[in-house]
Tab-separated table of C-alpha atoms in Angstrom:
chain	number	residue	atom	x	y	z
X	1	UNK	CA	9.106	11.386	-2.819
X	2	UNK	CA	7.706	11.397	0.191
X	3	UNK	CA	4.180	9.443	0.943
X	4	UNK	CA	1.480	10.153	4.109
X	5	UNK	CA	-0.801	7.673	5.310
X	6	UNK	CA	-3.569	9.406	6.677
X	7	UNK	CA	-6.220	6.881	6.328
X	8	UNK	CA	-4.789	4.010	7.691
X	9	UNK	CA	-4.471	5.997	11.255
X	10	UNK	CA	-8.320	5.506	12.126
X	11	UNK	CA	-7.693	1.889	11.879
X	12	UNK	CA	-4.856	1.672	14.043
X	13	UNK	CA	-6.265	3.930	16.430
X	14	UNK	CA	-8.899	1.797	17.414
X	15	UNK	CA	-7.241	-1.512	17.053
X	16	UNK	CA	-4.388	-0.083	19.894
X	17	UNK	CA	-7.228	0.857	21.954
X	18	UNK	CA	-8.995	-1.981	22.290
X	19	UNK	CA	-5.516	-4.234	22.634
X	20	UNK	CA	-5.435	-5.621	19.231
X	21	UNK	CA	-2.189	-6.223	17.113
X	22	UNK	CA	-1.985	-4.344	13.583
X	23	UNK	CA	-0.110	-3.933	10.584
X	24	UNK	CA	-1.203	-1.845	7.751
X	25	UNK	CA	0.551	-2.514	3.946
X	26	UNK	CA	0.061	-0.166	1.919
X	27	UNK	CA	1.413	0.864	-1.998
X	28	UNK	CA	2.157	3.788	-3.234
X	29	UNK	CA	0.828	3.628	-7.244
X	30	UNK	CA	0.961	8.005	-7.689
X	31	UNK	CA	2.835	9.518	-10.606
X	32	UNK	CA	5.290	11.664	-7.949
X	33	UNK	CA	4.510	15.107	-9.305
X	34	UNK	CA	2.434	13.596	-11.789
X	35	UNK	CA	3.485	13.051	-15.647
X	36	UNK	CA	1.269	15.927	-17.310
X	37	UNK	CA	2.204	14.010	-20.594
X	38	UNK	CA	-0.342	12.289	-22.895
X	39	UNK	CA	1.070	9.098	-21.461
X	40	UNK	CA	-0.014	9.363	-18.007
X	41	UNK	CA	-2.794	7.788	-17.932
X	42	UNK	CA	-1.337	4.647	-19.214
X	43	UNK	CA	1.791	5.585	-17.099
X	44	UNK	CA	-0.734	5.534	-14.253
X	45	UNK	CA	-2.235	2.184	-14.831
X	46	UNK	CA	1.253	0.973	-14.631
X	47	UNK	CA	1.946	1.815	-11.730
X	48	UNK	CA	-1.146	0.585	-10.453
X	49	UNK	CA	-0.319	-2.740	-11.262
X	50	UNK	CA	3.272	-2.529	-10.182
X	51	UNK	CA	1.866	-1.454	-6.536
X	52	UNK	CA	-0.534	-4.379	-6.483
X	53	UNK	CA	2.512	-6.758	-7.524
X	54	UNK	CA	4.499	-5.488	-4.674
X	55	UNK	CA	1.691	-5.409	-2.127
X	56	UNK	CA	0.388	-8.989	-3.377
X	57	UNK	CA	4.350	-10.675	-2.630
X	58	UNK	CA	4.933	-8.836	0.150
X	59	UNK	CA	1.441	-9.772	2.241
X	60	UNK	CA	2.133	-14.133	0.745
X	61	UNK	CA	5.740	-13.329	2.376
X	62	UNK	CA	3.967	-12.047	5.441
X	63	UNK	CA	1.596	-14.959	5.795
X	64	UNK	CA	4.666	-16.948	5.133
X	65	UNK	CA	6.608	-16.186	8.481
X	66	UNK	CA	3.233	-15.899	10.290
X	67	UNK	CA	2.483	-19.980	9.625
């Protein structure tokens, strides 16, 4: 699968013009394709809280090595 981050490009737009350092973390929580199966909503919520997980260990790692 492959993901775009369109929304994120504002913000680092402006923060490169006006000299300041960025990183954006983002998760990717879609059903690639999507399910179409009566499970997909639940399938869905899932993955929702499998992207926050990630997101949520990878920013306290972050923070981490920033310190």
């Amino acid at each position: 699968a492959q993901i775009v981050d369109i929304e994120s490009a504002a913000v680092v737009q402006v923060a490169n013009v006006n000299g300041i350092p960025v990183l954006v973390v983002r998760s990717c929580s879609d059903l690639a394709g999507g399910s179409g199966s009566a499970t997909a909503s639940d399938e869905l919520r899932g993955f929702f809280k499998v992207a926050a997980d990630n997101s949520a260990s990878f920013v306290l790692e972050l923070v981490k090595l920033l310190k």
